Short mmCIF file of C-alpha atoms and ligand atoms in Angstrom, two decimals:
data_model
loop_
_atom_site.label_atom_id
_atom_site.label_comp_id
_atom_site.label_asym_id
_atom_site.label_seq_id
_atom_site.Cartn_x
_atom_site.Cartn_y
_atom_site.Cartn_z
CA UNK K 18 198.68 287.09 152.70
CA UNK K 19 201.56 284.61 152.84
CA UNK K 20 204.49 285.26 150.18
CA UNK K 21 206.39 281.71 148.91
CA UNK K 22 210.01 281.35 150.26
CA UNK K 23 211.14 281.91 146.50
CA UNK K 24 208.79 285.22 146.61
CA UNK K 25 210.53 286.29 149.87
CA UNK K 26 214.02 285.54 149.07
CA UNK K 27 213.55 287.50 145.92
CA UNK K 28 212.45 290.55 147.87
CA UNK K 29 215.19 289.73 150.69
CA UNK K 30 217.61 289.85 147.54
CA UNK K 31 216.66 293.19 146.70
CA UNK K 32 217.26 294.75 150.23
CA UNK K 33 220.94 293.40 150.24
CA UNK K 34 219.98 289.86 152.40
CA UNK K 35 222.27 287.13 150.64
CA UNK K 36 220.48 284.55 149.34
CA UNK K 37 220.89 281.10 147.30
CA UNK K 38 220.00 282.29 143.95
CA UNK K 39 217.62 279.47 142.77
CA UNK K 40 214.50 279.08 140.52
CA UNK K 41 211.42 277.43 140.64
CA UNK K 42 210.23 274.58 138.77
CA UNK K 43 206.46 273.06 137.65
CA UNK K 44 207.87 269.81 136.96
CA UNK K 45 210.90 267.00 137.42
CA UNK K 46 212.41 267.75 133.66
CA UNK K 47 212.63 271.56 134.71
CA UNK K 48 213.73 270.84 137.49
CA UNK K 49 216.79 268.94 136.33
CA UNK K 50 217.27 271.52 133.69
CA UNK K 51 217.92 274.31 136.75
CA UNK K 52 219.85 271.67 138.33
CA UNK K 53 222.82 271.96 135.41
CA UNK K 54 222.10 275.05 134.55
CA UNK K 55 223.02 276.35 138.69
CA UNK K 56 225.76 273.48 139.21
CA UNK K 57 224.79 270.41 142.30
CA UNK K 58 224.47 270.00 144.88
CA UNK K 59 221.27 271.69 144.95
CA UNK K 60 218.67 271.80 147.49
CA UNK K 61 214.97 270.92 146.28
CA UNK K 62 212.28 272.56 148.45
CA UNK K 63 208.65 272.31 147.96
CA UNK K 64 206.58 275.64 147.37
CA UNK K 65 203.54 275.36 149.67
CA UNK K 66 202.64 277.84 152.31
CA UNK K 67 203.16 276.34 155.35
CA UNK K 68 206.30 275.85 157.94
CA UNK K 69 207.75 272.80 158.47
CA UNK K 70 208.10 271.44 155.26
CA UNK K 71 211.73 270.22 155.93
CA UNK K 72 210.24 268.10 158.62
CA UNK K 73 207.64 266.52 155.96
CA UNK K 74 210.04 265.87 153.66
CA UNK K 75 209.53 268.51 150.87
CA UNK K 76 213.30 269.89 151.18
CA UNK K 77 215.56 267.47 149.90
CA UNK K 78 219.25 267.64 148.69
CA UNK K 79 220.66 266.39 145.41
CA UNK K 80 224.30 265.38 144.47
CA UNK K 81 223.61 265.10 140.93
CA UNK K 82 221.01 266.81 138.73
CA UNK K 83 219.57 262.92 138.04
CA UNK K 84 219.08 263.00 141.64
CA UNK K 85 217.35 266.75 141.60
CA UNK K 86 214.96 265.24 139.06
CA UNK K 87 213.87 262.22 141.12
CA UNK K 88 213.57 264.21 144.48
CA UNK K 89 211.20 267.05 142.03
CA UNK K 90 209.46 264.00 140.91
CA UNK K 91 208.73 263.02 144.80
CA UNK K 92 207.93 266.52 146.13
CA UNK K 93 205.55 267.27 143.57
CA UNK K 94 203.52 264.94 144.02
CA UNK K 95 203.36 265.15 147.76
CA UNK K 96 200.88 267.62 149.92
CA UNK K 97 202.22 269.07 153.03
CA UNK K 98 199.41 269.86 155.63
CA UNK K 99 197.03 269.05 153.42
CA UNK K 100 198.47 271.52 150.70
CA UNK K 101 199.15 269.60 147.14
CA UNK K 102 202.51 270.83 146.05
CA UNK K 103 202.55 272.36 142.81
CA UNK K 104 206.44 273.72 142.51
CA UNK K 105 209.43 273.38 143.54
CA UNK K 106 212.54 275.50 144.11
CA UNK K 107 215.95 274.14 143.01
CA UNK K 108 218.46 276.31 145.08
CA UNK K 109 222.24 275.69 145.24
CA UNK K 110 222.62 274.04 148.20
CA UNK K 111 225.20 275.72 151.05
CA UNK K 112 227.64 274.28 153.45
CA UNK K 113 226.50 274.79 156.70
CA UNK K 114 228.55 275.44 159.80
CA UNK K 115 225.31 276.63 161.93
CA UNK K 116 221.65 277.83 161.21
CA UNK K 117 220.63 280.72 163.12
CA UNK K 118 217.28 281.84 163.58
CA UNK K 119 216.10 286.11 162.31
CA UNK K 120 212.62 287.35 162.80
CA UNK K 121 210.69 290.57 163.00
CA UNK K 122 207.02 290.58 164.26
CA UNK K 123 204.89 292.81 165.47
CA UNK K 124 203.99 292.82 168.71
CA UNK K 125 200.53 293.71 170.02
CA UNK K 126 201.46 294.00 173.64
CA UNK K 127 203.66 296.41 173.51
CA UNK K 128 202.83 297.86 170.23
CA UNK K 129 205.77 298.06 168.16
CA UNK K 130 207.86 295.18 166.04
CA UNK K 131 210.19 293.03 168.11
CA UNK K 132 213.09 291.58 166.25
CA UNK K 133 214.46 288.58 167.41
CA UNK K 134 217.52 285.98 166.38
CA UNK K 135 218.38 282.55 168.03
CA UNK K 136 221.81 280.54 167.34
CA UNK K 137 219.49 277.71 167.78
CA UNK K 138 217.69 278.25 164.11
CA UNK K 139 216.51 276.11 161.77
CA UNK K 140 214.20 273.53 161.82
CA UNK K 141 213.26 273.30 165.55
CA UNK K 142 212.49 276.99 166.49
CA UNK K 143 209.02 276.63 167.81
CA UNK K 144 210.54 273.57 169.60
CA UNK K 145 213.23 276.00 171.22
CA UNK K 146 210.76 278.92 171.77
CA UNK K 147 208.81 276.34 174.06
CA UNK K 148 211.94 274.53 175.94
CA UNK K 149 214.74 277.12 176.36
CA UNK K 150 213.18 280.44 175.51
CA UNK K 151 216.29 282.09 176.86
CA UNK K 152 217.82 281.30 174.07
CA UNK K 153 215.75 283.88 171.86
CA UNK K 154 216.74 287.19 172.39
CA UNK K 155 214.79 290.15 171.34
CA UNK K 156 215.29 293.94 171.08
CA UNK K 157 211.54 296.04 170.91
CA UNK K 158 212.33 298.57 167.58
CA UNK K 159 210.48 302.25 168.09
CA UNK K 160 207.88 302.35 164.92
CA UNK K 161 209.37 306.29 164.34
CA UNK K 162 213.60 305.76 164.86
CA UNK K 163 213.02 302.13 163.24
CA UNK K 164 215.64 299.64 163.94
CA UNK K 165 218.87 301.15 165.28
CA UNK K 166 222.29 299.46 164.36
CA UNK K 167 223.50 299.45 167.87
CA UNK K 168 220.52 297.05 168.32
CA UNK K 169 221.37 294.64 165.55
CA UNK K 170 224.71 294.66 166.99
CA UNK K 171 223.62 294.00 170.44
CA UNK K 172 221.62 291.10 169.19
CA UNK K 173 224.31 290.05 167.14
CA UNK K 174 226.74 289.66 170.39
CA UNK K 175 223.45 288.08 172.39
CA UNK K 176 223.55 285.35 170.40
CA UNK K 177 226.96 284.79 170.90
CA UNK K 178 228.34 285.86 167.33
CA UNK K 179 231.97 286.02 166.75
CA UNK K 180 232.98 289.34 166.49
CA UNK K 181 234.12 289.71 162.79
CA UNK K 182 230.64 288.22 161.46
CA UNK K 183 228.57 291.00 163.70
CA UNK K 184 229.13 293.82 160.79
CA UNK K 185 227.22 291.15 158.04
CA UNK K 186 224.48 290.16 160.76
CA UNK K 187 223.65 293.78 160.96
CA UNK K 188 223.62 294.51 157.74
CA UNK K 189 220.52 291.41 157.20
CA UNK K 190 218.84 292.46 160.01
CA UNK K 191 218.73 296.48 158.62
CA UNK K 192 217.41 294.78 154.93
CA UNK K 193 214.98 292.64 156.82
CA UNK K 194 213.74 295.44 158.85
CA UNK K 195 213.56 297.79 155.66
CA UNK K 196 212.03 295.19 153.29
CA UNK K 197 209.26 294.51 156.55
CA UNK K 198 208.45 297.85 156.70
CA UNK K 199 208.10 298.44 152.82
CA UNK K 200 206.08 295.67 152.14
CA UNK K 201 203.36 296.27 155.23
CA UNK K 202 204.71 292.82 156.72
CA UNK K 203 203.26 291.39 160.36
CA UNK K 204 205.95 289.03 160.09
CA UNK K 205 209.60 288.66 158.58
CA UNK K 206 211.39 285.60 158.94
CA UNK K 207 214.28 283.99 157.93
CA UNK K 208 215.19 280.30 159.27
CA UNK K 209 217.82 279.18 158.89
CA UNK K 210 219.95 281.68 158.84
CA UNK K 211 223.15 279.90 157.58
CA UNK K 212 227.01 280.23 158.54
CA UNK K 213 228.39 278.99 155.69
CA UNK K 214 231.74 276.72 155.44
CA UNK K 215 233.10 279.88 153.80
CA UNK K 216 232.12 281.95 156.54
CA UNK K 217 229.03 283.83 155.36
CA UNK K 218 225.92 284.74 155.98
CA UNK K 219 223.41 283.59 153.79
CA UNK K 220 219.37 283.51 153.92
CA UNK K 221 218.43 279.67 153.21
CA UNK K 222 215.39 280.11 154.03
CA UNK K 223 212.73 283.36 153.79
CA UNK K 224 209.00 283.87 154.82
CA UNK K 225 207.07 287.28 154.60
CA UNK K 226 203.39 287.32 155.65
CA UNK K 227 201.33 290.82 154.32
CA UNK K 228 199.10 292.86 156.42
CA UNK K 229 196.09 292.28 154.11
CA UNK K 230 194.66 295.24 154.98
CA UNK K 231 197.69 297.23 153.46
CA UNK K 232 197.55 295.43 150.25
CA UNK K 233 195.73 297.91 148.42
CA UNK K 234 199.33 300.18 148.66
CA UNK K 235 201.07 297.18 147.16
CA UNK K 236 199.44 295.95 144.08
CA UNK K 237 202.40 294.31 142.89
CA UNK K 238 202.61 292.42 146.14
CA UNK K 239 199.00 291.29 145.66
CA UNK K 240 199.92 289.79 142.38
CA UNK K 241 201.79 287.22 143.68
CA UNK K 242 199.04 285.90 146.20
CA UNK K 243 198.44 282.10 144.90
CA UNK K 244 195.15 281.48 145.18
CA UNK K 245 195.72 277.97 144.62
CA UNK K 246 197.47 277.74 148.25
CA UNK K 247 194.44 279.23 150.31
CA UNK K 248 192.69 277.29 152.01
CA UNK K 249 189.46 276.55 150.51
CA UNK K 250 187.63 278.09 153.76
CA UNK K 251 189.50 281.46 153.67
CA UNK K 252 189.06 281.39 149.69
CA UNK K 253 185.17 281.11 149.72
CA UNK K 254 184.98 283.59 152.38
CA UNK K 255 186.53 286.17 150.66
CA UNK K 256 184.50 285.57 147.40
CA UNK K 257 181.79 285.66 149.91
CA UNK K 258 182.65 288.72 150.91
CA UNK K 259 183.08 287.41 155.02
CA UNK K 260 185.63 287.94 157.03
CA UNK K 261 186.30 285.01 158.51
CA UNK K 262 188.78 283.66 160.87
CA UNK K 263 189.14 279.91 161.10
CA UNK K 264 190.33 279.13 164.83
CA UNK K 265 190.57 275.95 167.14
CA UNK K 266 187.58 275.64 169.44
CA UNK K 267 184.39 273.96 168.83
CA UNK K 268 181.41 277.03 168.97
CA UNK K 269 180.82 278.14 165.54
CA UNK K 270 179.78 281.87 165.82
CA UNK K 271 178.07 284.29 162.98
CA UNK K 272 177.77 287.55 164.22
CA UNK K 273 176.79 290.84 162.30
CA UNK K 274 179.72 293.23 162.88
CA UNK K 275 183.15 292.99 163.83
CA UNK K 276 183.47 294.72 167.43
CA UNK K 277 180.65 292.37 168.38
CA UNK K 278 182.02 289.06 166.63
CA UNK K 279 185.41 289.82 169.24
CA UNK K 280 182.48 290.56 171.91
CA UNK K 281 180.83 287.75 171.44
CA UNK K 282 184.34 285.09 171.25
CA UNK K 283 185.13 286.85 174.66
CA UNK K 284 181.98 285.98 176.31
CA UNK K 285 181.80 282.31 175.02
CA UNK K 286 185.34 282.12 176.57
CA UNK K 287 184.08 284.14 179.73
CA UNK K 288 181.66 280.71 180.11
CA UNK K 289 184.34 278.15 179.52
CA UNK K 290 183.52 277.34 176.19
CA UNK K 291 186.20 278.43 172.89
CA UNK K 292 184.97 279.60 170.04
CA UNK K 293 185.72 277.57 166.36
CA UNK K 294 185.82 280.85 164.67
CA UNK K 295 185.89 284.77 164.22
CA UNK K 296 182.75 285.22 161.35
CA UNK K 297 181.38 288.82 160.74
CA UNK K 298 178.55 288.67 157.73
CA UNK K 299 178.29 292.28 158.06
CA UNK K 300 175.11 294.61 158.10
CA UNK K 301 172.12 293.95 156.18
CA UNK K 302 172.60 290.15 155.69
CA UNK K 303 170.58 288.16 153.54
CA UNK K 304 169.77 284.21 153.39
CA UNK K 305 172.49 283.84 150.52
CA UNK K 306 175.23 285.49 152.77
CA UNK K 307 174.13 283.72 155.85
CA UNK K 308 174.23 280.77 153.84
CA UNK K 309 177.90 280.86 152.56
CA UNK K 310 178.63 281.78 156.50
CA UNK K 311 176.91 278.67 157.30
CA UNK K 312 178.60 275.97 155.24
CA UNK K 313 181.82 278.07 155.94
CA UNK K 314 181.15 277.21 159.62
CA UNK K 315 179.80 273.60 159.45
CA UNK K 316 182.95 272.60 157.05
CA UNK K 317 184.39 272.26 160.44
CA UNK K 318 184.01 269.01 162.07
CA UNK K 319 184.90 270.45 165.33
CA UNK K 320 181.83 272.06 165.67
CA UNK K 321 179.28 271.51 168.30
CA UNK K 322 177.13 274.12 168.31
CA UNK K 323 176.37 277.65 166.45
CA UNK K 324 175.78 280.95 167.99
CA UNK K 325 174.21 283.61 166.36
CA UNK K 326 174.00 287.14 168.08
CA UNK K 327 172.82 289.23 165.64
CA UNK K 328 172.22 292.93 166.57
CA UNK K 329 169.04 294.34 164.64
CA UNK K 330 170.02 298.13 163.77
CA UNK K 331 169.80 298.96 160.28
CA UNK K 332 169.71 295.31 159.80
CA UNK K 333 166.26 294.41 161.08
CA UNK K 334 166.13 291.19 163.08
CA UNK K 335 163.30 289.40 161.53
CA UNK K 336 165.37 289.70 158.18
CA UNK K 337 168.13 288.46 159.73
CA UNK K 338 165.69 285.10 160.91
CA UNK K 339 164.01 284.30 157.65
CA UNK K 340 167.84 284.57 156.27
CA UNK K 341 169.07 281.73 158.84
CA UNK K 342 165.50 279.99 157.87
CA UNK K 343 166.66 279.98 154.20
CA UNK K 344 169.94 279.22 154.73
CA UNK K 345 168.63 275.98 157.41
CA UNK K 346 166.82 275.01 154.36
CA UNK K 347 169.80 274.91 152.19
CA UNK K 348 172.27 273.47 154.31
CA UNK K 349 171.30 270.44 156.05
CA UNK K 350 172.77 270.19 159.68
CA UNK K 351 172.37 268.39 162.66
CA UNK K 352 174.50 270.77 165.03
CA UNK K 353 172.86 272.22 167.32
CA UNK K 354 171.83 276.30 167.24
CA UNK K 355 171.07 279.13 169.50
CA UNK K 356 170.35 282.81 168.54
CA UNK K 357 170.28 285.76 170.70
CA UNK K 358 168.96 288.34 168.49
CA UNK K 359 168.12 292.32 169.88
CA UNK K 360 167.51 295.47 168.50
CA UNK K 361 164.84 296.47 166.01
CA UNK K 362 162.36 293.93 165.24
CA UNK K 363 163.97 291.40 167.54
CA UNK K 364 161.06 290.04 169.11
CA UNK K 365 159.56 289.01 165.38
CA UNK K 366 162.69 287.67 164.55
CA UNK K 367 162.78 285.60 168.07
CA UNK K 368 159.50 284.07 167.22
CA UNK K 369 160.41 283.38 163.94
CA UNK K 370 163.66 281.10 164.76
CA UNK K 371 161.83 279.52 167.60
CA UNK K 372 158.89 278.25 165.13
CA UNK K 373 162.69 276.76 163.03
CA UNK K 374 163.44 275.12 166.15
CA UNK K 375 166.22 277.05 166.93
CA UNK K 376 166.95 278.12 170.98
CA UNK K 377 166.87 281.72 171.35
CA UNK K 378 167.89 284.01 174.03
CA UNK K 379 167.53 287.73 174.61
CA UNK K 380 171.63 288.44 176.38
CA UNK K 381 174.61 287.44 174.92
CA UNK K 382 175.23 286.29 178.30
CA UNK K 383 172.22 283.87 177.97
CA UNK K 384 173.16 282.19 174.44
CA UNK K 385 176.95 282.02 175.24
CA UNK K 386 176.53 279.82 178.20
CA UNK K 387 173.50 277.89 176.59
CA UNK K 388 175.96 277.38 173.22
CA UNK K 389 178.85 276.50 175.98
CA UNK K 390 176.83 273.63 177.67
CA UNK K 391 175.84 272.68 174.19
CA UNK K 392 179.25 272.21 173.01
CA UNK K 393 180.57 270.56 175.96
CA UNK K 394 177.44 268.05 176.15
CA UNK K 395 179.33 267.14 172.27
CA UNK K 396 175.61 266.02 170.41
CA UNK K 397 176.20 267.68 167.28
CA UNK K 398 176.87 266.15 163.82
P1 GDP C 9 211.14 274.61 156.48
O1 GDP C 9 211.32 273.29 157.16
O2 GDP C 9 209.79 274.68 155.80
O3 GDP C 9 211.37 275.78 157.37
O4 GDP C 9 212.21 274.66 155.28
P2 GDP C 9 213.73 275.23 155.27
O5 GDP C 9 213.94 275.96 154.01
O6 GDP C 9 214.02 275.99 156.51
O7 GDP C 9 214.61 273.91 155.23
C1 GDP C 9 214.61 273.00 156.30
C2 GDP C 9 216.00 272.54 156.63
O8 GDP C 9 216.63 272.00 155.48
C3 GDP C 9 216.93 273.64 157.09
O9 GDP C 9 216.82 273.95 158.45
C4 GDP C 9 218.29 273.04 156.76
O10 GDP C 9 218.70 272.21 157.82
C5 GDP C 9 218.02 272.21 155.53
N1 GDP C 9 218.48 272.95 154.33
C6 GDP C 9 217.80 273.83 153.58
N2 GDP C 9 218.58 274.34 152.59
C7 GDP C 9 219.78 273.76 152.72
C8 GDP C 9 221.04 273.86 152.03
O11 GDP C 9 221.23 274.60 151.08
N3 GDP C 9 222.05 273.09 152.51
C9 GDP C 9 221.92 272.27 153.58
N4 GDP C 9 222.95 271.56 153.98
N5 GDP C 9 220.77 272.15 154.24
C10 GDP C 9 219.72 272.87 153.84
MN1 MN C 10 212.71 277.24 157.59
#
């Protein structure tokens, strides 16, 4: 779960990060209002969960609070990557000498949170990860000491800090640290990072993205998810009860369980092929479930093809069939399909799908490369 910059900063506040202290606004009068009430300039920055909003347009500074208005009025009715943006924060708007770049993530590889700062923050960082990755330097922070202030310093100097402002950077970096590990974050994030003209440190910018499955420890945290700013994929999964995972490639896959969903992306990859999407309907699914999966999958215009590998344990795999039937009957397709289907029952089920005109195939290794040359032969929708 993503957490609004104004959410962040907030909880950035609260661990002793400076931050503009702004407020949000749900339309242009309000946001003039805020404007006077906090003194201009201000900055006006649109509330939608994605990056790269400055880039878009949706951050926007105003002299006067005539101006803030008119730059609300724009922003709000804008959508950023396809998100409609439905507030706005008016923040006093800072002097900058030079936006740095914080961030704590965890990394898989070696298992353990990796903060890292840049000099070269702000709006670009991707941009500088991809050029000049040297200049992002890292320290790896032990899950049981946590972050160490000797490390914050040593980042601090890394990045080529002058001395007298490494005492503040460490400071930010301890809060951020804290405030990541409070709130179950996988990633902490603050970009820029300002200098200001008066020499400070201060958080412009703040991002905080949950561990979802550590929200049931923070039901305050959950609170503030928006379900307005899902995306309507993720949001009718969940109500669905699926867990789904939208990705980039162009083999829709519905698989019953999660070890054999990853299985099953790794063997489509194996082949040459990507898959469009991590989907596990879970044991025991019926034609409604399948259904939801479906549409969930076919909303997709990438897709080319759908594999199925469905492993009948409890679940029986002719259930499994006359669910795919139903939910073929209910949403109309053109895309291509191929099931492998084993286990108890599997043979029924088989002989069921074939009769739907659906391929079928007994090994994964069979149905991923059949679903491969599918996709890559491009004749679905
Ligand atoms: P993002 O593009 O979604 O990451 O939005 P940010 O909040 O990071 O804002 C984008 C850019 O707007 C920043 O990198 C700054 O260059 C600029 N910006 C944001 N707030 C201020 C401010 O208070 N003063 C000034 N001068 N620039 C700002
Ligand atoms: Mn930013």
């Amino acid at each position: 779960m993503k957490l609004h910059e104004h959410q962040s900063k907030e909880l950035f506040a609260r661990y002793g990060i400076p931050t503009p202290q702004g407020k949000v606004a749900y339309d242009a009068e309000a946001a003039r209002e805020i404007a006077k009430q906090i003194g201009v300039p201000v900055v006006v920055k649109a509330q939608v969960l994605v990056g790269g909003r400055g880039k878009a347009g949706g951050v926007k500074l105003a002299k006067t609070a005539d101006e803030a208005e008119e730059h609300a009025n724009t922003i709000l009715g804008m959508e950023i990557k396809g998100l409609p943006v439905r507030k706005v924060l008016i923040d006093p708007a800072v002097t900058a000498k030079a936006e740095l770049y914080l961030g704590i993530v965890v990394d898989r590889a070696q298992g353990a949170p990796v903060i890292m700062a840049s000099a070269a923050g702000g709006v670009e960082i991707e941009e500088v990860a991809r050029v000049s990755p040297e200049k992002i330097k890292r320290q790896t922070i032990d899950p049981v000491l946590g972050l160490q202030a000797y490390q914050a310093r040593e980042l601090g100097f890394d990045i080529g800090l002058e001395k007298k402002r490494v005492p503040e950077f460490v400071k930010i970096a301890l809060g951020l640290y804290r405030v990541f590990v409070d709130t179950d974050a996988s990633l902490g994030e603050i970009n820029p990072l300002f200098i200001s003209s008066e020499d400070a440190l201060i958080a412009a910018d703040g991002k905080l993205v949950l561990d979802d499955s550590a929200l049931e420890r923070h039901h305050d945290l959950e609170m503030l998810r928006d379900a307005d700013e899902e995306n309507q994929a993720e949001r009718e999964a969940r109500t669905a009860g699926l867990s789904f995972v939208k990705l980039d490639g162009n083999i829709g896959c519905m698989v019953n369980g999660a070890g054999l969903a990853m299985a099953t992306m790794d063997v489509i990859k194996f082949y040459g092929g990507a898959p469009a999407n991590f989907l596990d309907i879970g044991g025991g699914a019926k034609s409604d479930k399948v259904a939801a999966a479906l549409r969930l999958i076919l909303a997709d215009p990438n897709v080319q093809a759908v594999l199925f590998n469905i492993f009948g344990g409890i679940t029986r795999g002719d259930e499994v069939a006359r669910g795919i039937v139903d939910a073929l009957a209910q949403v109309k397709t053109r895309v291509p399909m191929v099931a492998r289907i084993v286990g108890t029952n599997a043979e029924e089920g088989r002989r069921i799908l074939a009769s739907a005109n659906m391929q079928t195939a007994t090994s994964l290794e069979e149905g991923a490369k059949l679903a491969v040359e599918i996709a890559k032969a491009g004749v679905g929708n």
